[in-house]
GROMACS .gro file of C-alpha atoms in nm:
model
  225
    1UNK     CA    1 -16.947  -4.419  -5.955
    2UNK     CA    2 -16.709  -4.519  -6.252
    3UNK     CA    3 -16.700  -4.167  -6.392
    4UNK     CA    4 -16.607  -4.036  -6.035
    5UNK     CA    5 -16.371  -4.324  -6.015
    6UNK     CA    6 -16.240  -4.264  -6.382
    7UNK     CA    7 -16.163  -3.920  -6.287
    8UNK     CA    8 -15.967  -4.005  -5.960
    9UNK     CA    9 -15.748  -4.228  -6.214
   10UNK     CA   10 -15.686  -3.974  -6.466
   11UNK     CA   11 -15.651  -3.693  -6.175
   12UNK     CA   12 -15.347  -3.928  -6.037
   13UNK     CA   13 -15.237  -3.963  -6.423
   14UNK     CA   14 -15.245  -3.590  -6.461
   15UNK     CA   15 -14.968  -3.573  -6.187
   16UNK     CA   16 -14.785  -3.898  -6.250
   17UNK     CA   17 -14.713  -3.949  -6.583
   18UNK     CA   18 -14.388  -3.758  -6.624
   19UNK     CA   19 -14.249  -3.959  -6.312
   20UNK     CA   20 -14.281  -4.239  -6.575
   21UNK     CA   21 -14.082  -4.077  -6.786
   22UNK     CA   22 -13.842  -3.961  -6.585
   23UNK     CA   23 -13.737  -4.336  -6.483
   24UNK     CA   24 -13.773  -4.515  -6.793
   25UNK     CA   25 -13.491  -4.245  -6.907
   26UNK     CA   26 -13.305  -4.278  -6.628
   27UNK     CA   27 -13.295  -4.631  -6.690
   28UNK     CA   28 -13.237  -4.626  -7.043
   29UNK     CA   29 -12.946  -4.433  -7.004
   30UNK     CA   30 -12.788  -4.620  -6.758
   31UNK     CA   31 -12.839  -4.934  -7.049
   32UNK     CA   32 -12.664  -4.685  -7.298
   33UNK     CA   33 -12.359  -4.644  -7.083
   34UNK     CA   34 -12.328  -4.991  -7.047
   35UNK     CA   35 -12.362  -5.003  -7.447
   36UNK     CA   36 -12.115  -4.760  -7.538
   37UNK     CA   37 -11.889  -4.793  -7.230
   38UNK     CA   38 -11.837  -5.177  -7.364
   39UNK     CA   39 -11.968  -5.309  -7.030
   40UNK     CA   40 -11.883  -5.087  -6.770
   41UNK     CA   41 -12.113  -5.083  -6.492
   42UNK     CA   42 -12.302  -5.400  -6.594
   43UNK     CA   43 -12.180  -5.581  -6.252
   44UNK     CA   44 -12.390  -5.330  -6.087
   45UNK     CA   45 -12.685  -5.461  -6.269
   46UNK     CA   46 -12.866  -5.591  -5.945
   47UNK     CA   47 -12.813  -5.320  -5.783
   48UNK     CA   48 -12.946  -5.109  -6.035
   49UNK     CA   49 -13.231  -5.307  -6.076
   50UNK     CA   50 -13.293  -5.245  -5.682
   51UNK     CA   51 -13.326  -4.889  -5.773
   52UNK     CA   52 -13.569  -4.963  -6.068
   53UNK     CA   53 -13.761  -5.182  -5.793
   54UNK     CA   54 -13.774  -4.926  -5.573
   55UNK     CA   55 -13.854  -4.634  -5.758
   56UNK     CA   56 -14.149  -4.836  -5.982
   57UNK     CA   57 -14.275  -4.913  -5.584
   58UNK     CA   58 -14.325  -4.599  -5.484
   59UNK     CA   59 -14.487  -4.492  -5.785
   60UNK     CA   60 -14.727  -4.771  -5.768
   61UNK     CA   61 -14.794  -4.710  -5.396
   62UNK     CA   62 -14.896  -4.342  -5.517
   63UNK     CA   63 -15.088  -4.464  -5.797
   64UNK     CA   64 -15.293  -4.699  -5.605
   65UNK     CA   65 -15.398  -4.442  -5.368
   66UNK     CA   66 -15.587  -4.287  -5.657
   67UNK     CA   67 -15.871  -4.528  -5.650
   68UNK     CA   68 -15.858  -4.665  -5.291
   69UNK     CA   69 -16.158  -4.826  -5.147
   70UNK     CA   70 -16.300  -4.918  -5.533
   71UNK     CA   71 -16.231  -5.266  -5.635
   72UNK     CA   72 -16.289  -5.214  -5.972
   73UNK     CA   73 -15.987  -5.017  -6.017
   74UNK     CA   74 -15.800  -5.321  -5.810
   75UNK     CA   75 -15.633  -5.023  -5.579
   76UNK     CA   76 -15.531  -5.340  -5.368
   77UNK     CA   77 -15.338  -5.540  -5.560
   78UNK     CA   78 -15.166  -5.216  -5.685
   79UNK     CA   79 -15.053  -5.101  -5.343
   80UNK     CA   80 -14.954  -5.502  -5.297
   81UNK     CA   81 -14.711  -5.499  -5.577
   82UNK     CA   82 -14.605  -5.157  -5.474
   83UNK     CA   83 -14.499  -5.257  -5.109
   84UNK     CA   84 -14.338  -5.549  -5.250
   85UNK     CA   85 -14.132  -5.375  -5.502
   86UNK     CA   86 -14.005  -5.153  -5.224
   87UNK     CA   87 -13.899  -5.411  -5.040
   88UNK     CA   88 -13.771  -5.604  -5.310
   89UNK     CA   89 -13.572  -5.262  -5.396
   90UNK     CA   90 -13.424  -5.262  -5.057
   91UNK     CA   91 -13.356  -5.603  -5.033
   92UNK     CA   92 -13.139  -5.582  -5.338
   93UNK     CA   93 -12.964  -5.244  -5.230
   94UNK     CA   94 -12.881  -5.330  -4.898
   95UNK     CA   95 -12.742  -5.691  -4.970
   96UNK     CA   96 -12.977  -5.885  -4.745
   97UNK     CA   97 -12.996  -6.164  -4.984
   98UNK     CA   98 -12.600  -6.180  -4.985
   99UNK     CA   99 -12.582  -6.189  -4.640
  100UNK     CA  100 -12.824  -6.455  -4.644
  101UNK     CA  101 -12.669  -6.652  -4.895
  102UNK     CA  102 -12.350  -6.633  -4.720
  103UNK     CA  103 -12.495  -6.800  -4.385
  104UNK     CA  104 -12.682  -7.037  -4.600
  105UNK     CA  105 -12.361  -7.154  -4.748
  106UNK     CA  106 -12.207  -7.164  -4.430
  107UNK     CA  107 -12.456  -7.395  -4.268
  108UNK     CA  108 -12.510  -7.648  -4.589
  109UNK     CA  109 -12.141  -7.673  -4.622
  110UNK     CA  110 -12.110  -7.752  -4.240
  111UNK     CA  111 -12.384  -8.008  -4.291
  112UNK     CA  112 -12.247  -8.162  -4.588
  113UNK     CA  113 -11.906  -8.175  -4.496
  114UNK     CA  114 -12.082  -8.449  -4.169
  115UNK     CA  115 -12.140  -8.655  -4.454
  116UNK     CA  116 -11.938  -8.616  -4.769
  117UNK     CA  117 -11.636  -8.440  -4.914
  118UNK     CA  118 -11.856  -8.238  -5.184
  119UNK     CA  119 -11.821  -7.890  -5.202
  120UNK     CA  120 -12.133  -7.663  -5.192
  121UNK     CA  121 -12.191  -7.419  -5.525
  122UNK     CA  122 -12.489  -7.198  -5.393
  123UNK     CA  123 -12.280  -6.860  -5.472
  124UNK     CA  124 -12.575  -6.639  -5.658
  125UNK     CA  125 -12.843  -6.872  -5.668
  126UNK     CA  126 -13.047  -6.724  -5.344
  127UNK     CA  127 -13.067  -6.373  -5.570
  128UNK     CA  128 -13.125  -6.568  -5.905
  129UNK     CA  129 -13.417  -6.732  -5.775
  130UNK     CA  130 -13.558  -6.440  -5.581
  131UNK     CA  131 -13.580  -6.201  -5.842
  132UNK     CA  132 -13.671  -6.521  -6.110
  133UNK     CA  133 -14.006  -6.634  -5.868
  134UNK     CA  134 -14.018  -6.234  -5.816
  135UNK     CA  135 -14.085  -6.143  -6.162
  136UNK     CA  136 -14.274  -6.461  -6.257
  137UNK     CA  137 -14.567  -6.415  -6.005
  138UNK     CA  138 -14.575  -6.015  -6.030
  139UNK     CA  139 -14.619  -6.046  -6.450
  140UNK     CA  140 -14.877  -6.339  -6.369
  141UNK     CA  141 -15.060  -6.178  -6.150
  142UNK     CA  142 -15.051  -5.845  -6.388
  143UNK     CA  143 -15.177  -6.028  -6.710
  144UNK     CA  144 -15.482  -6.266  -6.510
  145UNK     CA  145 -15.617  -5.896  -6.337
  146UNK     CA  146 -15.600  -5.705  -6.662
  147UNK     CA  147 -15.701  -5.973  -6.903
  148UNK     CA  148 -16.028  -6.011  -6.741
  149UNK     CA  149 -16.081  -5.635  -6.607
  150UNK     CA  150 -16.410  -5.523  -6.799
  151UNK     CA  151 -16.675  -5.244  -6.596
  152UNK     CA  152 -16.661  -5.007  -6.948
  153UNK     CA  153 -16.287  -4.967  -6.956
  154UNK     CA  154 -16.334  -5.018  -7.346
  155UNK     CA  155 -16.516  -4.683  -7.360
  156UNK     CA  156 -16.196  -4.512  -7.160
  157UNK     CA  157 -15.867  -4.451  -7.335
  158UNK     CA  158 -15.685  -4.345  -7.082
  159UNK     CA  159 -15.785  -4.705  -6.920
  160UNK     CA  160 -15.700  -4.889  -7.224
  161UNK     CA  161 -15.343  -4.766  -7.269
  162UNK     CA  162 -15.309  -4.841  -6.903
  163UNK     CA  163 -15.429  -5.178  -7.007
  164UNK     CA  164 -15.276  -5.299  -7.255
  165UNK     CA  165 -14.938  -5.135  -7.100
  166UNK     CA  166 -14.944  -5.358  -6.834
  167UNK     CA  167 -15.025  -5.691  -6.978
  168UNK     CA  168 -14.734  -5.654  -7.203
  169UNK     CA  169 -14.540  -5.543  -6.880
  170UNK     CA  170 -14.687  -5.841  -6.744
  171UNK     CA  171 -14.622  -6.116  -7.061
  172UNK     CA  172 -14.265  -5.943  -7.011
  173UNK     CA  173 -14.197  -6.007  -6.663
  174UNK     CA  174 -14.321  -6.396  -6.668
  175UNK     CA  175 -14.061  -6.443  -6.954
  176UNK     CA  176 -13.787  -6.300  -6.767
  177UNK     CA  177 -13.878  -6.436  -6.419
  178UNK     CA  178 -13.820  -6.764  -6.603
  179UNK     CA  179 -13.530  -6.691  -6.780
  180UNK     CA  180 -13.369  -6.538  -6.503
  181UNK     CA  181 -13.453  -6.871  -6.288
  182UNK     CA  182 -13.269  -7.046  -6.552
  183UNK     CA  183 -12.982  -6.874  -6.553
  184UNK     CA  184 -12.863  -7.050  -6.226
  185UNK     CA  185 -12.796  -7.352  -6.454
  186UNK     CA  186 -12.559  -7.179  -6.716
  187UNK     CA  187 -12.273  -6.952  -6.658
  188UNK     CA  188 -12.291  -6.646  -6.398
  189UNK     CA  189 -12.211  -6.364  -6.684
  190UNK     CA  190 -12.563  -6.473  -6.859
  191UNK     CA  191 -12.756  -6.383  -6.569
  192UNK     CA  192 -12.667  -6.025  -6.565
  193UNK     CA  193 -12.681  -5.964  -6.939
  194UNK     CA  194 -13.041  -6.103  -6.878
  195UNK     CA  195 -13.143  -5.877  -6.614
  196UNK     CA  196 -12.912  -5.563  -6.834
  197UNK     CA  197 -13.183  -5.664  -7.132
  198UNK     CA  198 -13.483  -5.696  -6.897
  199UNK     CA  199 -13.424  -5.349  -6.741
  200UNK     CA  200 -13.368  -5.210  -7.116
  201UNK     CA  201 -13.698  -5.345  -7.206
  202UNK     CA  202 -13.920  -5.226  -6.869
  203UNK     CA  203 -13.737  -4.885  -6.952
  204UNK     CA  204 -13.925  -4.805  -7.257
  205UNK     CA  205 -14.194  -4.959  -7.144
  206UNK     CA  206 -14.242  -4.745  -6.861
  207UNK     CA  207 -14.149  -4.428  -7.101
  208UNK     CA  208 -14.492  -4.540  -7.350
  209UNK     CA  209 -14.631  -4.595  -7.017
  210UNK     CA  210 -14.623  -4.285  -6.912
  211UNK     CA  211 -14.668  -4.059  -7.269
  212UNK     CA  212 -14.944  -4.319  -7.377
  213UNK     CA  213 -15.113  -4.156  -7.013
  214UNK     CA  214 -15.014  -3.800  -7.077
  215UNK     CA  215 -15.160  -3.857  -7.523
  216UNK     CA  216 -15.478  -4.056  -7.386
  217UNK     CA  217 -15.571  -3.741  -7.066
  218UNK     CA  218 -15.522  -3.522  -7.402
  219UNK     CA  219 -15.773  -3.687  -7.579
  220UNK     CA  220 -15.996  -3.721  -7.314
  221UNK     CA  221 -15.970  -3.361  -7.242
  222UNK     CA  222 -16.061  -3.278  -7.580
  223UNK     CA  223 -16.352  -3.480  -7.563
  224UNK     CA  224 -16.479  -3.321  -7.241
  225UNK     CA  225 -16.482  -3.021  -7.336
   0.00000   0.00000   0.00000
C-alpha cells in the first residue's frame, strides 16, 4: 500500500512541480520590482498576497487529491489548508475584510460615542489579525503533522524533500503570523514591508519546493530502473 501510495505522490509531483516554479517566480519578481522600482507597488502587497493565497490553494487542493482516501499521506489536512487558502485568497482580493472593517468601525464608534468622546482606531487591524492568526495556525499545524509523520518516509526522497520543505514553510509562517499580529501595535508602513519580506521568502521557498520534487523524481527514477 505505501509503494502504490508513494507512486500516486510522485505521479502528482511528476505533473506539479513546475507549477511551483512558475509561482515562486512570479512572486519573486513581483518582490524585485518593488526592489528596484524603490517601492512601487508595495501598497498592493495584500492584494498580492491574495493572489499568492490563492494560487498556493489551488495547487494544494490538486496535490491533495493525489493521495485521497490514505491517511498516511494526510490528503485531508492538505485539501483543508487548500480550501482555506482559496478563500483566504478571495477574501483578500475582493475586500471583504475592508468592508467588514468599515461596518465594524461604524458600529464601535456609534457605541462608544453613547458613552465617551474617544475616537475609535480599528483602521487595518481586522486584516492584520486575519492574516497574523492565518499564518500562525497554518505553519503550526504544518510543522506538528510533518514533525511526527514516519510510515518509511526516511527511505523516500522525494518524501523527504517534501518534508523538510514544509516544516521550514511551516517554522516560517508561525514567525510571520506573529510578527504580522504585532504589527497592529507599531506604525502601518511596517506591516506591509513585513508581509513584502514574507512573500519574498515563501517565493523561493516554493521555487526549492518545486525543483527539490522535480531533482528527488530524478533520482528515484534512476533508482527504479
Amino acid at each position: 500500500m505505501y509503494k502504490e501510495l508513494t507512486a500516486k505522490i510522485r505521479a502528482s509531483l511528476r505533473e506539479q512541480w513546475f507549477y511551483h516554479i512558475v509561482i515562486g517566480v512570479l512572486f519573486l519578481f513581483y518582490t524585485a520590482i518593488v526592489i528596484l522600482g524603490n517601492g512601487i507597488f508595495l501598497d498592493d502587497v495584500v492584494k498580492v498576497l491574495g493572489f499568492l493565497f490563492l494560487l498556493t490553494g489551488i495547487g494544494n487542493l490538486i496535490y491533495s487529491f493525489s493521495g485521497i482516501g490514505e491517511r498516511a499521506f494526510h490528503w485531508g489536512e492538505i485539501f483543508f489548508w487548500g480550501v482555506i487558502e482559496v478563500f483566504s485568497g478571495w477574501i483578500l482580493l475582493s475586500n471583504r475584510l475592508l468592508i467588514a472593517e468599515k461596518n465594524l468601525i461604524e458600529e464601535v464608534s456609534l457605541a462608544i460615542e453613547k458613552v465617551t468622546a474617544s475616537k475609535v482606531e480599528l483602521q487595518g487591524y481586522l486584516i492584520i489579525f486575519y492574516i497574523g492568526t492565518f499564518l500562525m495556525f497554518r505553519g503550526i499545524s504544518h510543522m506538528v503533522t510533518k514533525v511526527y509523520e514516519k510510515d518509511g518516509i526516511e527511505d523516500n526522497r522525494t518524501l523527504i524533500v517534501i518534508k523538510r520543505v514544509l516544516i521550514f514553510d511551516g517554522f516560517i509562517d508561525s514567525i510571520f503570523g506573529v510578527l504580522i499580529t504585532f504589527s497592529m501595535y507599531l506604525a502601518q508602513g511596517v506591516f506591509y514591508y513585513i508581509l513584502f519580506v514574507y512573500i519574498f521568502i515563501t517565493s523561493i521557498l516554493t521555487i526549492i519546493f518545486g525543483l527539490g520534487s522535480k531533482y528527488s523524481l530524478k533520482i528515484e527514477r534512476q533508482k527504479d530502473s
